[in-house]
Amino acid sequence: MMYAIPCTNGCVSNHFSRADEITVLDEEGKVLAGLPFVENGKNTQWNWILEQYDIDAVVVRSIGRKMLDNLFSRKIKVLSVEGKVAIEHLDVTLLKEVENLAYAKQSRRPNRCDL
């Protein structure tokens, strides 16, 4: 299984879309890539990484509804981690699977419609 993890300062990022980079791990937990985010085009970059590395699962602390729905529609498993965890201490076997959109964080933009 291949994992993509949004990271900031070597730890799982507090929020999926605000990460500084994406770390890609293989099924043994070996880091295959640390890919810095470009300032614009994060969604395009995420899509490229998901396809390029044939990602099976994404590890998150917090994620918005739209991106979570996007991952579910792609049949990508979403795993949640509690607290600030350094990538080198992350044990993917202990993570809980996110099974529905109720996990998603509400938008901070009051005029936005989340359907």
mmCIF file with all atom_site columns, C-alpha atoms in Angstrom:
data_model
loop_
_atom_site.group_PDB
_atom_site.id
_atom_site.type_symbol
_atom_site.label_atom_id
_atom_site.label_alt_id
_atom_site.label_comp_id
_atom_site.label_asym_id
_atom_site.label_entity_id
_atom_site.label_seq_id
_atom_site.pdbx_PDB_ins_code
_atom_site.Cartn_x
_atom_site.Cartn_y
_atom_site.Cartn_z
_atom_site.occupancy
_atom_site.B_iso_or_equiv
_atom_site.pdbx_formal_charge
_atom_site.auth_seq_id
_atom_site.auth_comp_id
_atom_site.auth_asym_id
_atom_site.auth_atom_id
_atom_site.pdbx_PDB_model_num
ATOM 1   C CA . MET A 1 1   ? 0.000   0.000  0.000   1.00 0.00 ? 1   MET A CA 1
ATOM 2   C CA . MET A 1 2   ? 1.245   3.480  -0.881  1.00 0.00 ? 2   MET A CA 1
ATOM 3   C CA . TYR A 1 3   ? 0.559   6.408  1.482   1.00 0.00 ? 3   TYR A CA 1
ATOM 4   C CA . ALA A 1 4   ? 0.521   10.168 0.877   1.00 0.00 ? 4   ALA A CA 1
ATOM 5   C CA . ILE A 1 5   ? 0.869   12.372 3.948   1.00 0.00 ? 5   ILE A CA 1
ATOM 6   C CA . PRO A 1 6   ? 0.560   16.161 4.054   1.00 0.00 ? 6   PRO A CA 1
ATOM 7   C CA . CYS A 1 7   ? 3.470   17.377 6.223   1.00 0.00 ? 7   CYS A CA 1
ATOM 8   C CA . THR A 1 8   ? 4.734   20.526 7.875   1.00 0.00 ? 8   THR A CA 1
ATOM 9   C CA . ASN A 1 9   ? 8.150   20.561 9.580   1.00 0.00 ? 9   ASN A CA 1
ATOM 10  C CA . GLY A 1 10  ? 8.452   16.769 9.374   1.00 0.00 ? 10  GLY A CA 1
ATOM 11  C CA . CYS A 1 11  ? 5.119   16.093 11.094  1.00 0.00 ? 11  CYS A CA 1
ATOM 12  C CA . VAL A 1 12  ? 1.649   15.235 9.837   1.00 0.00 ? 12  VAL A CA 1
ATOM 13  C CA . SER A 1 13  ? 0.141   18.626 8.994   1.00 0.00 ? 13  SER A CA 1
ATOM 14  C CA . ASN A 1 14  ? -2.675  20.105 11.083  1.00 0.00 ? 14  ASN A CA 1
ATOM 15  C CA . HIS A 1 15  ? -4.704  20.633 7.922   1.00 0.00 ? 15  HIS A CA 1
ATOM 16  C CA . PHE A 1 16  ? -4.599  18.732 4.667   1.00 0.00 ? 16  PHE A CA 1
ATOM 17  C CA . SER A 1 17  ? -4.515  21.671 2.268   1.00 0.00 ? 17  SER A CA 1
ATOM 18  C CA . ARG A 1 18  ? -2.191  23.869 4.320   1.00 0.00 ? 18  ARG A CA 1
ATOM 19  C CA . ALA A 1 19  ? 0.763   21.489 4.366   1.00 0.00 ? 19  ALA A CA 1
ATOM 20  C CA . ASP A 1 20  ? 4.228   22.522 3.194   1.00 0.00 ? 20  ASP A CA 1
ATOM 21  C CA . GLU A 1 21  ? 4.916   19.215 1.468   1.00 0.00 ? 21  GLU A CA 1
ATOM 22  C CA . ILE A 1 22  ? 3.603   15.742 0.759   1.00 0.00 ? 22  ILE A CA 1
ATOM 23  C CA . THR A 1 23  ? 5.552   12.748 1.980   1.00 0.00 ? 23  THR A CA 1
ATOM 24  C CA . VAL A 1 24  ? 5.044   9.479  0.120   1.00 0.00 ? 24  VAL A CA 1
ATOM 25  C CA . LEU A 1 25  ? 5.582   6.234  2.044   1.00 0.00 ? 25  LEU A CA 1
ATOM 26  C CA . ASP A 1 26  ? 5.595   2.659  0.784   1.00 0.00 ? 26  ASP A CA 1
ATOM 27  C CA . GLU A 1 27  ? 3.915   -0.274 2.546   1.00 0.00 ? 27  GLU A CA 1
ATOM 28  C CA . GLU A 1 28  ? 6.980   -0.751 4.782   1.00 0.00 ? 28  GLU A CA 1
ATOM 29  C CA . GLY A 1 29  ? 6.954   2.872  5.926   1.00 0.00 ? 29  GLY A CA 1
ATOM 30  C CA . LYS A 1 30  ? 9.987   3.822  3.842   1.00 0.00 ? 30  LYS A CA 1
ATOM 31  C CA . VAL A 1 31  ? 9.950   7.429  2.608   1.00 0.00 ? 31  VAL A CA 1
ATOM 32  C CA . LEU A 1 32  ? 9.937   7.436  -1.193  1.00 0.00 ? 32  LEU A CA 1
ATOM 33  C CA . ALA A 1 33  ? 9.518   11.159 -1.743  1.00 0.00 ? 33  ALA A CA 1
ATOM 34  C CA . GLY A 1 34  ? 9.138   14.482 0.014   1.00 0.00 ? 34  GLY A CA 1
ATOM 35  C CA . LEU A 1 35  ? 7.462   16.800 -2.461  1.00 0.00 ? 35  LEU A CA 1
ATOM 36  C CA . PRO A 1 36  ? 7.194   20.508 -1.589  1.00 0.00 ? 36  PRO A CA 1
ATOM 37  C CA . PHE A 1 37  ? 3.936   22.206 -2.495  1.00 0.00 ? 37  PHE A CA 1
ATOM 38  C CA . VAL A 1 38  ? 3.980   24.946 -5.070  1.00 0.00 ? 38  VAL A CA 1
ATOM 39  C CA . GLU A 1 39  ? 2.235   28.165 -4.009  1.00 0.00 ? 39  GLU A CA 1
ATOM 40  C CA . ASN A 1 40  ? -0.560  27.881 -6.583  1.00 0.00 ? 40  ASN A CA 1
ATOM 41  C CA . GLY A 1 41  ? -2.129  24.742 -7.950  1.00 0.00 ? 41  GLY A CA 1
ATOM 42  C CA . LYS A 1 42  ? -2.162  22.541 -4.848  1.00 0.00 ? 42  LYS A CA 1
ATOM 43  C CA . ASN A 1 43  ? -5.199  20.589 -6.101  1.00 0.00 ? 43  ASN A CA 1
ATOM 44  C CA . THR A 1 44  ? -3.469  19.906 -9.422  1.00 0.00 ? 44  THR A CA 1
ATOM 45  C CA . GLN A 1 45  ? -0.330  18.836 -7.583  1.00 0.00 ? 45  GLN A CA 1
ATOM 46  C CA . TRP A 1 46  ? -2.304  16.525 -5.274  1.00 0.00 ? 46  TRP A CA 1
ATOM 47  C CA . ASN A 1 47  ? -3.987  14.904 -8.268  1.00 0.00 ? 47  ASN A CA 1
ATOM 48  C CA . TRP A 1 48  ? -0.622  14.388 -9.970  1.00 0.00 ? 48  TRP A CA 1
ATOM 49  C CA . ILE A 1 49  ? 0.898   12.802 -6.845  1.00 0.00 ? 49  ILE A CA 1
ATOM 50  C CA . LEU A 1 50  ? -2.095  10.509 -6.306  1.00 0.00 ? 50  LEU A CA 1
ATOM 51  C CA . GLU A 1 51  ? -1.745  9.217  -9.867  1.00 0.00 ? 51  GLU A CA 1
ATOM 52  C CA . GLN A 1 52  ? 2.059   9.278  -10.228 1.00 0.00 ? 52  GLN A CA 1
ATOM 53  C CA . TYR A 1 53  ? 2.688   7.267  -7.053  1.00 0.00 ? 53  TYR A CA 1
ATOM 54  C CA . ASP A 1 54  ? -0.474  5.129  -7.315  1.00 0.00 ? 54  ASP A CA 1
ATOM 55  C CA . ILE A 1 55  ? -1.541  6.228  -3.813  1.00 0.00 ? 55  ILE A CA 1
ATOM 56  C CA . ASP A 1 56  ? -3.859  3.852  -1.950  1.00 0.00 ? 56  ASP A CA 1
ATOM 57  C CA . ALA A 1 57  ? -4.301  5.869  1.258   1.00 0.00 ? 57  ALA A CA 1
ATOM 58  C CA . VAL A 1 58  ? -3.919  9.400  2.577   1.00 0.00 ? 58  VAL A CA 1
ATOM 59  C CA . VAL A 1 59  ? -3.118  10.152 6.238   1.00 0.00 ? 59  VAL A CA 1
ATOM 60  C CA . VAL A 1 60  ? -4.742  13.294 7.686   1.00 0.00 ? 60  VAL A CA 1
ATOM 61  C CA . ARG A 1 61  ? -5.321  15.172 10.922  1.00 0.00 ? 61  ARG A CA 1
ATOM 62  C CA . SER A 1 62  ? -7.912  17.543 9.478   1.00 0.00 ? 62  SER A CA 1
ATOM 63  C CA . ILE A 1 63  ? -9.448  17.782 6.010   1.00 0.00 ? 63  ILE A CA 1
ATOM 64  C CA . GLY A 1 64  ? -12.203 19.766 4.336   1.00 0.00 ? 64  GLY A CA 1
ATOM 65  C CA . ARG A 1 65  ? -15.377 18.207 3.015   1.00 0.00 ? 65  ARG A CA 1
ATOM 66  C CA . LYS A 1 66  ? -14.654 18.848 -0.666  1.00 0.00 ? 66  LYS A CA 1
ATOM 67  C CA . MET A 1 67  ? -11.225 17.187 -0.624  1.00 0.00 ? 67  MET A CA 1
ATOM 68  C CA . LEU A 1 68  ? -12.463 14.304 1.535   1.00 0.00 ? 68  LEU A CA 1
ATOM 69  C CA . ASP A 1 69  ? -15.312 13.697 -0.903  1.00 0.00 ? 69  ASP A CA 1
ATOM 70  C CA . ASN A 1 70  ? -12.806 13.832 -3.781  1.00 0.00 ? 70  ASN A CA 1
ATOM 71  C CA . LEU A 1 71  ? -10.646 11.147 -2.143  1.00 0.00 ? 71  LEU A CA 1
ATOM 72  C CA . PHE A 1 72  ? -13.668 8.942  -1.416  1.00 0.00 ? 72  PHE A CA 1
ATOM 73  C CA . SER A 1 73  ? -14.838 9.235  -5.040  1.00 0.00 ? 73  SER A CA 1
ATOM 74  C CA . ARG A 1 74  ? -11.364 8.083  -6.182  1.00 0.00 ? 74  ARG A CA 1
ATOM 75  C CA . LYS A 1 75  ? -11.608 5.060  -3.852  1.00 0.00 ? 75  LYS A CA 1
ATOM 76  C CA . ILE A 1 76  ? -8.602  6.277  -1.868  1.00 0.00 ? 76  ILE A CA 1
ATOM 77  C CA . LYS A 1 77  ? -8.588  5.212  1.752   1.00 0.00 ? 77  LYS A CA 1
ATOM 78  C CA . VAL A 1 78  ? -8.381  8.064  4.267   1.00 0.00 ? 78  VAL A CA 1
ATOM 79  C CA . LEU A 1 79  ? -6.702  7.385  7.613   1.00 0.00 ? 79  LEU A CA 1
ATOM 80  C CA . SER A 1 80  ? -6.743  9.749  10.579  1.00 0.00 ? 80  SER A CA 1
ATOM 81  C CA . VAL A 1 81  ? -4.018  10.451 13.092  1.00 0.00 ? 81  VAL A CA 1
ATOM 82  C CA . GLU A 1 82  ? -4.507  12.093 16.483  1.00 0.00 ? 82  GLU A CA 1
ATOM 83  C CA . GLY A 1 83  ? -2.113  14.796 17.590  1.00 0.00 ? 83  GLY A CA 1
ATOM 84  C CA . LYS A 1 84  ? 1.177   15.956 16.178  1.00 0.00 ? 84  LYS A CA 1
ATOM 85  C CA . VAL A 1 85  ? 3.145   12.951 14.938  1.00 0.00 ? 85  VAL A CA 1
ATOM 86  C CA . ALA A 1 86  ? 6.574   13.020 13.299  1.00 0.00 ? 86  ALA A CA 1
ATOM 87  C CA . ILE A 1 87  ? 6.722   11.028 10.076  1.00 0.00 ? 87  ILE A CA 1
ATOM 88  C CA . GLU A 1 88  ? 9.510   8.798  11.422  1.00 0.00 ? 88  GLU A CA 1
ATOM 89  C CA . HIS A 1 89  ? 7.265   7.799  14.368  1.00 0.00 ? 89  HIS A CA 1
ATOM 90  C CA . LEU A 1 90  ? 4.116   7.220  12.336  1.00 0.00 ? 90  LEU A CA 1
ATOM 91  C CA . ASP A 1 91  ? 2.756   3.669  12.541  1.00 0.00 ? 91  ASP A CA 1
ATOM 92  C CA . VAL A 1 92  ? 0.115   3.339  9.823   1.00 0.00 ? 92  VAL A CA 1
ATOM 93  C CA . THR A 1 93  ? -1.191  0.093  11.335  1.00 0.00 ? 93  THR A CA 1
ATOM 94  C CA . LEU A 1 94  ? -2.519  2.071  14.327  1.00 0.00 ? 94  LEU A CA 1
ATOM 95  C CA . LEU A 1 95  ? -4.478  4.650  12.327  1.00 0.00 ? 95  LEU A CA 1
ATOM 96  C CA . LYS A 1 96  ? -8.270  4.780  12.153  1.00 0.00 ? 96  LYS A CA 1
ATOM 97  C CA . GLU A 1 97  ? -10.017 4.744  8.792   1.00 0.00 ? 97  GLU A CA 1
ATOM 98  C CA . VAL A 1 98  ? -12.277 7.693  8.022   1.00 0.00 ? 98  VAL A CA 1
ATOM 99  C CA . GLU A 1 99  ? -15.504 6.209  6.715   1.00 0.00 ? 99  GLU A CA 1
ATOM 100 C CA . ASN A 1 100 ? -17.771 9.178  5.993   1.00 0.00 ? 100 ASN A CA 1
ATOM 101 C CA . LEU A 1 101 ? -17.949 12.920 5.397   1.00 0.00 ? 101 LEU A CA 1
ATOM 102 C CA . ALA A 1 102 ? -18.874 13.641 9.028   1.00 0.00 ? 102 ALA A CA 1
ATOM 103 C CA . TYR A 1 103 ? -15.116 13.689 9.758   1.00 0.00 ? 103 TYR A CA 1
ATOM 104 C CA . ALA A 1 104 ? -14.623 16.704 7.465   1.00 0.00 ? 104 ALA A CA 1
ATOM 105 C CA . LYS A 1 105 ? -13.809 20.097 8.915   1.00 0.00 ? 105 LYS A CA 1
ATOM 106 C CA . GLN A 1 106 ? -16.369 22.848 8.292   1.00 0.00 ? 106 GLN A CA 1
ATOM 107 C CA . SER A 1 107 ? -15.299 25.686 6.024   1.00 0.00 ? 107 SER A CA 1
ATOM 108 C CA . ARG A 1 108 ? -14.266 28.939 7.723   1.00 0.00 ? 108 ARG A CA 1
ATOM 109 C CA . ARG A 1 109 ? -15.732 30.885 4.810   1.00 0.00 ? 109 ARG A CA 1
ATOM 110 C CA . PRO A 1 110 ? -19.277 31.845 5.886   1.00 0.00 ? 110 PRO A CA 1
ATOM 111 C CA . ASN A 1 111 ? -20.575 32.529 2.368   1.00 0.00 ? 111 ASN A CA 1
ATOM 112 C CA . ARG A 1 112 ? -19.473 29.175 1.035   1.00 0.00 ? 112 ARG A CA 1
ATOM 113 C CA . CYS A 1 113 ? -22.111 26.572 0.292   1.00 0.00 ? 113 CYS A CA 1
ATOM 114 C CA . ASP A 1 114 ? -21.081 22.997 1.151   1.00 0.00 ? 114 ASP A CA 1
ATOM 115 C CA . LEU A 1 115 ? -23.527 20.677 -0.543  1.00 0.00 ? 115 LEU A CA 1
#
